[in-house]
mmCIF file of C-alpha atoms in Angstrom:
data_model
loop_
_atom_site.group_PDB
_atom_site.id
_atom_site.type_symbol
_atom_site.label_atom_id
_atom_site.label_comp_id
_atom_site.label_asym_id
_atom_site.label_seq_id
_atom_site.Cartn_x
_atom_site.Cartn_y
_atom_site.Cartn_z
ATOM 1 C CA UNK A 6 16.767 12.829 -26.526
ATOM 2 C CA UNK A 7 15.781 11.472 -23.142
ATOM 3 C CA UNK A 8 13.252 8.998 -24.498
ATOM 4 C CA UNK A 9 13.532 5.252 -24.555
ATOM 5 C CA UNK A 10 11.239 3.673 -27.144
ATOM 6 C CA UNK A 11 10.010 0.157 -26.414
ATOM 7 C CA UNK A 12 8.230 -2.321 -28.671
ATOM 8 C CA UNK A 13 6.017 -4.210 -29.007
ATOM 9 C CA UNK A 14 3.353 -2.949 -26.634
ATOM 10 C CA UNK A 15 2.083 -6.491 -26.159
ATOM 11 C CA UNK A 16 3.326 -9.935 -27.087
ATOM 12 C CA UNK A 17 1.809 -13.407 -27.079
ATOM 13 C CA UNK A 18 4.152 -16.384 -27.220
ATOM 14 C CA UNK A 19 3.616 -20.117 -27.028
ATOM 15 C CA UNK A 20 5.181 -22.023 -24.158
ATOM 16 C CA UNK A 21 8.729 -22.968 -25.070
ATOM 17 C CA UNK A 22 9.052 -20.167 -27.605
ATOM 18 C CA UNK A 23 11.372 -17.173 -27.647
ATOM 19 C CA UNK A 24 10.074 -13.787 -26.489
ATOM 20 C CA UNK A 25 11.869 -10.740 -27.901
ATOM 21 C CA UNK A 26 11.354 -7.179 -26.701
ATOM 22 C CA UNK A 27 13.178 -4.247 -28.250
ATOM 23 C CA UNK A 28 14.239 -0.828 -27.006
ATOM 24 C CA UNK A 29 15.904 2.109 -28.686
ATOM 25 C CA UNK A 30 17.449 5.280 -27.309
ATOM 26 C CA UNK A 31 18.924 8.505 -28.647
ATOM 27 C CA UNK A 32 21.181 9.877 -25.946
ATOM 28 C CA UNK A 33 24.650 8.356 -26.237
ATOM 29 C CA UNK A 34 25.425 9.459 -22.675
ATOM 30 C CA UNK A 35 23.315 6.586 -21.355
ATOM 31 C CA UNK A 36 25.676 4.048 -19.834
ATOM 32 C CA UNK A 37 23.511 1.524 -17.996
ATOM 33 C CA UNK A 38 20.552 -0.415 -19.364
ATOM 34 C CA UNK A 39 18.451 -2.542 -16.998
ATOM 35 C CA UNK A 40 15.372 -4.631 -17.680
ATOM 36 C CA UNK A 41 12.622 -4.940 -15.102
ATOM 37 C CA UNK A 42 9.823 -7.487 -14.735
ATOM 38 C CA UNK A 43 6.557 -6.439 -13.123
ATOM 39 C CA UNK A 44 3.675 -8.652 -12.057
ATOM 40 C CA UNK A 45 0.236 -7.139 -11.412
ATOM 41 C CA UNK A 46 0.060 -5.369 -8.075
ATOM 42 C CA UNK A 47 3.790 -5.636 -7.503
ATOM 43 C CA UNK A 48 6.712 -3.278 -7.927
ATOM 44 C CA UNK A 49 9.181 -3.790 -10.783
ATOM 45 C CA UNK A 50 11.928 -6.324 -10.083
ATOM 46 C CA UNK A 51 15.361 -6.078 -11.648
ATOM 47 C CA UNK A 52 15.860 -8.876 -14.144
ATOM 48 C CA UNK A 53 19.150 -8.231 -15.891
ATOM 49 C CA UNK A 54 21.263 -5.215 -16.842
ATOM 50 C CA UNK A 55 24.032 -4.367 -19.282
ATOM 51 C CA UNK A 56 26.613 -1.659 -19.888
ATOM 52 C CA UNK A 57 27.499 -0.451 -23.409
ATOM 53 C CA UNK A 58 30.972 -1.978 -23.418
ATOM 54 C CA UNK A 59 29.395 -5.439 -23.686
ATOM 55 C CA UNK A 60 27.364 -6.695 -26.658
ATOM 56 C CA UNK A 61 25.550 -9.491 -24.875
ATOM 57 C CA UNK A 62 24.776 -10.629 -21.347
ATOM 58 C CA UNK A 63 23.068 -13.843 -20.398
ATOM 59 C CA UNK A 64 21.524 -14.905 -17.115
ATOM 60 C CA UNK A 65 19.692 -18.198 -17.249
ATOM 61 C CA UNK A 66 16.927 -17.967 -19.849
ATOM 62 C CA UNK A 67 17.261 -14.184 -20.122
ATOM 63 C CA UNK A 68 19.674 -12.510 -22.538
ATOM 64 C CA UNK A 69 20.278 -8.853 -23.341
ATOM 65 C CA UNK A 70 21.660 -8.063 -26.772
ATOM 66 C CA UNK A 71 23.169 -4.601 -27.129
ATOM 67 C CA UNK A 72 23.941 -2.771 -30.376
ATOM 68 C CA UNK A 73 25.820 0.406 -29.519
ATOM 69 C CA UNK A 74 26.072 1.738 -33.065
ATOM 70 C CA UNK A 75 22.333 1.326 -33.645
ATOM 71 C CA UNK A 76 21.503 2.562 -30.151
ATOM 72 C CA UNK A 77 19.282 -0.427 -29.587
ATOM 73 C CA UNK A 78 19.053 -3.204 -27.044
ATOM 74 C CA UNK A 79 16.733 -6.142 -26.670
ATOM 75 C CA UNK A 80 15.630 -8.739 -24.164
ATOM 76 C CA UNK A 81 15.353 -12.354 -25.254
ATOM 77 C CA UNK A 82 13.507 -14.844 -23.090
ATOM 78 C CA UNK A 83 14.353 -18.374 -24.164
ATOM 79 C CA UNK A 84 12.035 -21.309 -23.510
ATOM 80 C CA UNK A 85 9.290 -18.909 -22.395
ATOM 81 C CA UNK A 86 7.047 -20.205 -19.605
ATOM 82 C CA UNK A 87 3.543 -19.201 -18.442
ATOM 83 C CA UNK A 88 5.194 -17.886 -15.252
ATOM 84 C CA UNK A 89 7.036 -15.348 -17.392
ATOM 85 C CA UNK A 90 3.723 -13.658 -18.184
ATOM 86 C CA UNK A 91 4.254 -10.127 -16.874
ATOM 87 C CA UNK A 92 5.004 -6.602 -18.018
ATOM 88 C CA UNK A 93 8.611 -5.919 -18.970
ATOM 89 C CA UNK A 94 10.235 -2.499 -18.894
ATOM 90 C CA UNK A 95 13.536 -1.463 -20.358
ATOM 91 C CA UNK A 96 15.324 1.548 -18.941
ATOM 92 C CA UNK A 97 18.411 3.643 -19.444
ATOM 93 C CA UNK A 98 20.414 5.775 -17.086
ATOM 94 C CA UNK A 99 23.480 7.936 -17.047
ATOM 95 C CA UNK A 100 25.532 9.490 -14.341
ATOM 96 C CA UNK A 101 24.409 13.097 -14.243
ATOM 97 C CA UNK A 102 25.741 14.847 -11.199
ATOM 98 C CA UNK A 103 25.595 11.497 -9.466
ATOM 99 C CA UNK A 104 21.890 11.016 -10.118
ATOM 100 C CA UNK A 105 21.392 7.618 -11.663
ATOM 101 C CA UNK A 106 17.732 8.197 -12.427
ATOM 102 C CA UNK A 107 16.159 5.823 -14.924
ATOM 103 C CA UNK A 108 14.354 6.733 -18.113
ATOM 104 C CA UNK A 109 11.886 3.926 -18.697
ATOM 105 C CA UNK A 110 10.287 2.540 -21.816
ATOM 106 C CA UNK A 111 6.500 2.281 -21.882
ATOM 107 C CA UNK A 112 6.474 -1.451 -21.164
ATOM 108 C CA UNK A 113 5.602 -4.682 -22.965
ATOM 109 C CA UNK A 114 2.851 -6.921 -21.704
ATOM 110 C CA UNK A 115 3.938 -10.515 -22.312
ATOM 111 C CA UNK A 116 1.540 -13.425 -22.248
ATOM 112 C CA UNK A 117 2.910 -16.948 -22.548
ATOM 113 C CA UNK A 118 0.316 -19.510 -23.505
ATOM 114 C CA UNK A 119 0.439 -22.899 -21.824
ATOM 115 C CA UNK B 23 16.784 -8.805 4.366
ATOM 116 C CA UNK B 24 13.726 -6.601 4.160
ATOM 117 C CA UNK B 25 13.031 -4.900 0.881
ATOM 118 C CA UNK B 26 11.638 -1.463 0.174
ATOM 119 C CA UNK B 27 8.287 -0.945 1.867
ATOM 120 C CA UNK B 28 5.615 1.606 1.058
ATOM 121 C CA UNK B 29 2.442 2.693 2.792
ATOM 122 C CA UNK B 30 -0.408 2.829 2.339
ATOM 123 C CA UNK B 31 -0.763 0.243 -0.405
ATOM 124 C CA UNK B 32 -3.935 1.948 -1.607
ATOM 125 C CA UNK B 33 -5.244 5.441 -1.065
ATOM 126 C CA UNK B 34 -8.526 6.883 -2.251
ATOM 127 C CA UNK B 35 -8.945 10.605 -1.769
ATOM 128 C CA UNK B 36 -11.253 13.361 -2.889
ATOM 129 C CA UNK B 37 -10.128 15.979 -5.341
ATOM 130 C CA UNK B 38 -8.581 18.919 -3.527
ATOM 131 C CA UNK B 39 -7.375 16.957 -0.498
ATOM 132 C CA UNK B 40 -3.722 16.542 0.453
ATOM 133 C CA UNK B 41 -2.114 13.091 0.649
ATOM 134 C CA UNK B 42 1.118 11.728 2.090
ATOM 135 C CA UNK B 43 2.802 8.603 0.805
ATOM 136 C CA UNK B 44 5.568 6.905 2.755
ATOM 137 C CA UNK B 45 8.634 4.949 1.706
ATOM 138 C CA UNK B 46 11.028 2.912 3.837
ATOM 139 C CA UNK B 47 14.150 2.093 1.814
ATOM 140 C CA UNK B 48 16.370 -0.932 2.214
ATOM 141 C CA UNK B 49 18.514 -0.524 5.315
ATOM 142 C CA UNK B 50 21.854 1.036 4.449
ATOM 143 C CA UNK B 51 20.759 2.328 1.053
ATOM 144 C CA UNK B 52 21.639 5.984 0.759
ATOM 145 C CA UNK B 53 19.897 6.745 -2.532
ATOM 146 C CA UNK B 54 16.112 6.968 -2.762
ATOM 147 C CA UNK B 55 13.964 7.596 -5.831
ATOM 148 C CA UNK B 56 10.276 8.289 -6.375
ATOM 149 C CA UNK B 57 8.607 7.356 -9.668
ATOM 150 C CA UNK B 58 5.036 7.587 -10.907
ATOM 151 C CA UNK B 59 3.383 4.910 -13.031
ATOM 152 C CA UNK B 60 0.243 5.999 -14.793
ATOM 153 C CA UNK B 61 -2.111 3.512 -16.449
ATOM 154 C CA UNK B 62 -0.615 2.274 -19.673
ATOM 155 C CA UNK B 63 2.486 4.390 -19.249
ATOM 156 C CA UNK B 64 6.043 3.726 -18.276
ATOM 157 C CA UNK B 65 7.540 4.868 -15.045
ATOM 158 C CA UNK B 66 8.175 8.586 -14.739
ATOM 159 C CA UNK B 67 10.972 9.896 -12.512
ATOM 160 C CA UNK B 68 9.845 12.373 -9.849
ATOM 161 C CA UNK B 69 12.587 13.046 -7.304
ATOM 162 C CA UNK B 70 15.893 11.660 -6.032
ATOM 163 C CA UNK B 71 17.626 11.832 -2.659
ATOM 164 C CA UNK B 72 21.258 10.934 -2.031
ATOM 165 C CA UNK B 73 22.589 11.146 1.483
ATOM 166 C CA UNK B 74 22.706 14.724 2.721
ATOM 167 C CA UNK B 75 22.959 16.240 -0.759
ATOM 168 C CA UNK B 76 20.278 18.536 -2.132
ATOM 169 C CA UNK B 77 17.555 16.426 -3.788
ATOM 170 C CA UNK B 78 17.107 16.300 -7.547
ATOM 171 C CA UNK B 79 13.546 17.577 -7.961
ATOM 172 C CA UNK B 80 13.667 17.854 -11.734
ATOM 173 C CA UNK B 81 10.859 15.345 -12.310
ATOM 174 C CA UNK B 82 8.203 16.835 -10.045
ATOM 175 C CA UNK B 83 5.266 17.754 -12.328
ATOM 176 C CA UNK B 84 4.051 20.785 -10.371
ATOM 177 C CA UNK B 85 4.604 22.705 -7.153
ATOM 178 C CA UNK B 86 1.781 20.684 -5.602
ATOM 179 C CA UNK B 87 4.272 17.838 -5.289
ATOM 180 C CA UNK B 88 6.973 17.799 -2.626
ATOM 181 C CA UNK B 89 9.040 15.218 -0.836
ATOM 182 C CA UNK B 90 11.298 15.014 2.128
ATOM 183 C CA UNK B 91 13.624 12.467 3.589
ATOM 184 C CA UNK B 92 14.202 12.457 7.300
ATOM 185 C CA UNK B 93 17.363 11.141 8.887
ATOM 186 C CA UNK B 94 18.586 9.805 5.584
ATOM 187 C CA UNK B 95 16.067 6.970 5.693
ATOM 188 C CA UNK B 96 12.276 7.254 5.485
ATOM 189 C CA UNK B 97 10.833 9.475 2.768
ATOM 190 C CA UNK B 98 7.410 11.075 2.418
ATOM 191 C CA UNK B 99 5.931 12.240 -0.874
ATOM 192 C CA UNK B 100 3.222 14.863 -0.389
ATOM 193 C CA UNK B 101 0.685 15.868 -2.995
ATOM 194 C CA UNK B 102 -1.324 18.949 -2.153
ATOM 195 C CA UNK B 103 -4.738 19.811 -3.572
ATOM 196 C CA UNK B 104 -4.921 16.498 -5.445
ATOM 197 C CA UNK B 105 -6.312 16.415 -8.974
ATOM 198 C CA UNK B 106 -7.799 13.487 -10.892
ATOM 199 C CA UNK B 107 -4.733 13.383 -13.137
ATOM 200 C CA UNK B 108 -2.653 12.568 -10.040
ATOM 201 C CA UNK B 109 -4.254 9.107 -9.965
ATOM 202 C CA UNK B 110 -1.426 6.632 -10.503
ATOM 203 C CA UNK B 111 0.808 4.147 -8.751
ATOM 204 C CA UNK B 112 3.616 5.872 -6.891
ATOM 205 C CA UNK B 113 6.740 3.753 -6.641
ATOM 206 C CA UNK B 114 9.751 4.205 -4.444
ATOM 207 C CA UNK B 115 13.159 2.669 -5.115
ATOM 208 C CA UNK B 116 16.445 2.651 -3.266
ATOM 209 C CA UNK B 117 20.028 1.837 -4.133
ATOM 210 C CA UNK B 118 23.348 1.576 -2.381
ATOM 211 C CA UNK B 119 26.127 4.165 -2.597
ATOM 212 C CA UNK B 120 27.252 4.368 -6.212
ATOM 213 C CA UNK B 121 24.962 1.476 -7.099
ATOM 214 C CA UNK B 122 23.182 1.492 -10.441
ATOM 215 C CA UNK B 123 20.660 -1.176 -9.456
ATOM 216 C CA UNK B 124 17.452 0.236 -8.069
ATOM 217 C CA UNK B 125 15.197 -1.903 -5.899
ATOM 218 C CA UNK B 126 11.535 -1.031 -5.985
ATOM 219 C CA UNK B 127 8.819 -1.200 -3.383
ATOM 220 C CA UNK B 128 5.313 -2.500 -4.128
ATOM 221 C CA UNK B 129 3.949 0.991 -4.716
ATOM 222 C CA UNK B 130 1.003 3.031 -3.480
ATOM 223 C CA UNK B 131 -2.030 3.118 -5.742
ATOM 224 C CA UNK B 132 -3.546 6.589 -5.485
ATOM 225 C CA UNK B 133 -7.080 7.199 -6.733
ATOM 226 C CA UNK B 134 -8.419 10.736 -6.759
ATOM 227 C CA UNK B 135 -12.213 10.883 -7.052
#
Protein backbone atom coordinates (compact mmCIF):
# COMPACT_ATOMS: atom_id res chain seq x y z
CA UNK A 1 0.00 0.00 0.00
CA UNK A 2 2.95 2.29 0.57
CA UNK A 3 4.62 1.51 -2.74
CA UNK A 4 4.98 3.80 -5.71
CA UNK A 5 5.61 1.88 -8.93
CA UNK A 6 7.59 3.68 -11.62
CA UNK A 7 8.15 2.77 -15.26
CA UNK A 8 10.05 2.45 -17.47
CA UNK A 9 13.34 1.70 -15.75
CA UNK A 10 15.21 3.33 -18.61
CA UNK A 11 14.25 5.44 -21.60
CA UNK A 12 16.05 6.62 -24.72
CA UNK A 13 14.58 9.53 -26.64
CA UNK A 14 15.73 11.51 -29.64
CA UNK A 15 16.43 15.21 -29.21
CA UNK A 16 13.21 17.14 -29.66
CA UNK A 17 11.04 14.17 -28.76
CA UNK A 18 8.65 13.69 -25.85
CA UNK A 19 9.80 11.72 -22.80
CA UNK A 20 7.05 10.09 -20.73
CA UNK A 21 7.56 8.48 -17.34
CA UNK A 22 4.72 6.85 -15.44
CA UNK A 23 4.01 6.21 -11.77
CA UNK A 24 1.23 4.41 -9.97
CA UNK A 25 0.25 4.26 -6.32
CA UNK A 26 -2.23 2.39 -4.14
CA UNK A 27 -2.73 4.47 -1.03
CA UNK A 28 -5.44 7.07 -1.61
CA UNK A 29 -4.22 9.02 1.43
CA UNK A 30 -1.29 10.32 -0.62
CA UNK A 31 -1.90 14.00 -1.27
CA UNK A 32 1.30 15.39 -2.76
CA UNK A 33 3.22 14.06 -5.75
CA UNK A 34 6.62 15.57 -6.62
CA UNK A 35 9.05 14.67 -9.38
CA UNK A 36 12.78 14.91 -8.82
CA UNK A 37 15.67 15.07 -11.30
CA UNK A 38 19.04 13.65 -10.31
CA UNK A 39 22.33 13.99 -12.15
CA UNK A 40 25.22 11.63 -11.37
CA UNK A 41 26.97 12.53 -8.15
CA UNK A 42 24.34 15.07 -7.19
CA UNK A 43 21.36 15.06 -4.87
CA UNK A 44 17.83 14.97 -6.29
CA UNK A 45 16.43 18.36 -7.30
CA UNK A 46 12.74 19.15 -7.19
CA UNK A 47 11.37 19.53 -10.70
CA UNK A 48 7.62 19.90 -10.39
CA UNK A 49 4.88 18.74 -8.03
CA UNK A 50 1.12 18.29 -8.07
CA UNK A 51 -1.75 17.78 -5.65
CA UNK A 52 -4.67 15.43 -6.43
CA UNK A 53 -7.21 18.21 -6.86
CA UNK A 54 -5.53 19.18 -10.14
CA UNK A 55 -5.38 16.99 -13.26
CA UNK A 56 -2.44 18.69 -14.92
CA UNK A 57 0.38 21.06 -14.05
CA UNK A 58 2.83 22.56 -16.49
CA UNK A 59 6.12 24.31 -15.87
CA UNK A 60 8.06 25.13 -18.99
CA UNK A 61 8.76 21.91 -20.89
CA UNK A 62 7.71 19.74 -17.94
CA UNK A 63 4.12 18.63 -17.38
CA UNK A 64 2.57 16.37 -14.77
CA UNK A 65 -0.63 14.59 -15.72
CA UNK A 66 -2.62 13.20 -12.81
CA UNK A 67 -5.39 10.60 -12.97
CA UNK A 68 -6.94 10.32 -9.52
CA UNK A 69 -9.39 7.54 -10.37
CA UNK A 70 -6.64 5.38 -11.87
CA UNK A 71 -4.18 6.32 -9.14
CA UNK A 72 -1.58 7.18 -11.72
CA UNK A 73 0.51 10.19 -12.59
CA UNK A 74 3.08 10.84 -15.26
CA UNK A 75 5.82 13.26 -16.20
CA UNK A 76 6.02 14.53 -19.76
CA UNK A 77 9.15 16.27 -20.97
CA UNK A 78 8.44 18.12 -24.20
CA UNK A 79 11.16 18.94 -26.71
CA UNK A 80 13.61 16.73 -24.80
CA UNK A 81 17.22 17.94 -24.81
CA UNK A 82 20.54 16.14 -24.16
CA UNK A 83 20.81 18.22 -20.96
CA UNK A 84 17.69 16.47 -19.70
CA UNK A 85 19.63 13.20 -19.54
CA UNK A 86 19.36 12.24 -15.87
CA UNK A 87 17.52 9.93 -13.52
CA UNK A 88 13.97 10.93 -12.67
CA UNK A 89 12.14 9.89 -9.52
CA UNK A 90 8.48 10.22 -8.75
CA UNK A 91 7.35 10.32 -5.14
CA UNK A 92 4.23 10.49 -3.04
CA UNK A 93 3.61 11.79 0.43
CA UNK A 94 0.81 12.24 2.89
CA UNK A 95 0.45 14.11 6.10
CA UNK A 96 0.81 11.47 8.78
CA UNK A 97 1.19 13.03 12.18
CA UNK A 98 2.85 15.94 10.42
CA UNK A 99 5.53 13.79 8.83
CA UNK A 100 5.61 14.54 5.14
CA UNK A 101 8.03 11.74 4.34
CA UNK A 102 8.26 10.74 0.70
CA UNK A 103 7.75 7.29 -0.76
CA UNK A 104 9.86 7.21 -3.89
CA UNK A 105 9.60 5.24 -7.10
CA UNK A 106 12.65 3.28 -8.21
CA UNK A 107 13.70 5.85 -10.80
CA UNK A 108 13.91 6.15 -14.59
CA UNK A 109 17.21 6.70 -16.31
CA UNK A 110 16.58 9.00 -19.27
CA UNK A 111 19.03 9.41 -22.11
CA UNK A 112 18.33 12.01 -24.78
CA UNK A 113 20.30 11.49 -27.96
CA UNK A 114 21.72 14.53 -29.71
CA UNK B 1 21.17 31.21 -0.16
CA UNK B 2 23.15 28.14 0.79
CA UNK B 3 21.56 24.79 0.17
CA UNK B 4 21.71 21.61 2.21
CA UNK B 5 25.29 20.50 2.80
CA UNK B 6 26.56 17.08 3.77
CA UNK B 7 29.92 15.76 4.88
CA UNK B 8 31.93 13.85 4.08
CA UNK B 9 31.08 13.49 0.41
CA UNK B 10 32.66 10.04 0.38
CA UNK B 11 33.45 7.63 3.17
CA UNK B 12 35.18 4.28 2.92
CA UNK B 13 35.18 2.20 6.06
CA UNK B 14 35.94 -1.34 7.12
CA UNK B 15 33.20 -3.72 8.11
CA UNK B 16 32.51 -3.47 11.82
CA UNK B 17 33.59 0.16 12.21
CA UNK B 18 31.26 2.98 13.24
CA UNK B 19 30.65 5.97 10.96
CA UNK B 20 29.09 9.40 11.41
CA UNK B 21 27.52 11.34 8.58
CA UNK B 22 26.69 15.02 8.94
CA UNK B 23 23.95 17.19 7.50
CA UNK B 24 23.57 20.97 7.60
CA UNK B 25 20.04 21.93 6.54
CA UNK B 26 18.98 25.13 4.85
CA UNK B 27 18.96 27.95 7.39
CA UNK B 28 15.52 28.35 8.92
CA UNK B 29 14.25 24.95 7.82
CA UNK B 30 12.77 23.15 10.78
CA UNK B 31 12.17 19.76 9.17
CA UNK B 32 15.05 17.42 8.35
CA UNK B 33 14.92 14.02 6.66
CA UNK B 34 17.46 11.27 6.06
CA UNK B 35 17.08 8.90 3.11
CA UNK B 36 19.21 6.06 1.79
CA UNK B 37 19.77 5.41 -1.91
CA UNK B 38 21.11 2.00 -2.74
CA UNK B 39 22.48 1.14 -6.19
CA UNK B 40 19.64 0.72 -8.62
CA UNK B 41 17.03 1.46 -5.98
CA UNK B 42 14.84 4.38 -5.16
CA UNK B 43 15.29 6.50 -2.11
CA UNK B 44 14.34 4.88 1.18
CA UNK B 45 13.14 7.01 4.10
CA UNK B 46 15.16 6.57 7.30
CA UNK B 47 14.29 9.23 9.88
CA UNK B 48 12.58 12.61 10.24
CA UNK B 49 13.08 15.50 12.64
CA UNK B 50 10.67 18.39 13.11
CA UNK B 51 11.57 21.12 15.53
CA UNK B 52 11.59 19.87 19.10
CA UNK B 53 9.15 17.03 18.44
CA UNK B 54 10.14 13.40 18.90
CA UNK B 55 11.74 12.13 15.67
CA UNK B 56 9.98 9.68 13.38
CA UNK B 57 12.40 6.74 13.36
CA UNK B 58 10.10 4.36 11.52
CA UNK B 59 12.45 3.92 8.55
CA UNK B 60 15.63 2.98 10.39
CA UNK B 61 16.54 -0.54 9.18
CA UNK B 62 18.13 -1.77 12.41
CA UNK B 63 19.20 -0.63 15.86
CA UNK B 64 22.70 -0.07 14.46
CA UNK B 65 21.34 3.13 12.92
CA UNK B 66 20.69 6.24 14.99
CA UNK B 67 20.47 9.95 14.39
CA UNK B 68 20.38 13.10 16.39
CA UNK B 69 19.76 16.73 15.70
CA UNK B 70 21.42 19.30 17.88
CA UNK B 71 20.00 22.75 18.44
CA UNK B 72 17.35 22.19 15.82
CA UNK B 73 19.90 22.51 13.03
CA UNK B 74 22.79 20.15 12.27
CA UNK B 75 22.03 16.43 12.21
CA UNK B 76 24.33 13.42 12.51
CA UNK B 77 23.45 9.94 11.28
CA UNK B 78 25.47 7.24 13.02
CA UNK B 79 25.86 3.69 11.80
CA UNK B 80 27.45 1.32 14.27
CA UNK B 81 29.24 -1.91 13.39
CA UNK B 82 28.87 -1.23 9.66
CA UNK B 83 27.99 -4.08 7.32
CA UNK B 84 28.57 -4.36 3.57
CA UNK B 85 24.84 -3.99 2.94
CA UNK B 86 25.07 -0.50 4.49
CA UNK B 87 26.97 0.67 1.39
CA UNK B 88 24.80 3.32 -0.24
CA UNK B 89 24.41 7.04 -0.74
CA UNK B 90 22.93 8.71 2.32
CA UNK B 91 20.91 11.79 1.48
CA UNK B 92 19.66 14.51 3.75
CA UNK B 93 16.79 16.86 2.93
CA UNK B 94 15.20 19.79 4.69
CA UNK B 95 11.96 21.69 4.38
CA UNK B 96 10.33 24.72 5.91
CA UNK B 97 7.55 24.62 8.49
CA UNK B 98 4.54 22.93 6.91
CA UNK B 99 6.36 22.81 3.58
CA UNK B 100 5.88 19.80 1.33
CA UNK B 101 8.91 20.56 -0.84
CA UNK B 102 12.05 18.82 0.33
CA UNK B 103 15.46 20.14 -0.70
CA UNK B 104 18.21 17.58 -0.89
CA UNK B 105 21.91 17.76 -0.20
CA UNK B 106 24.52 16.14 -2.46
CA UNK B 107 24.71 13.02 -0.30
CA UNK B 108 27.44 10.98 1.34
CA UNK B 109 28.58 7.90 -0.54
CA UNK B 110 29.37 5.22 2.03
CA UNK B 111 31.41 2.18 1.01
CA UNK B 112 31.89 -0.61 3.52
CA UNK B 113 34.75 -2.95 2.61
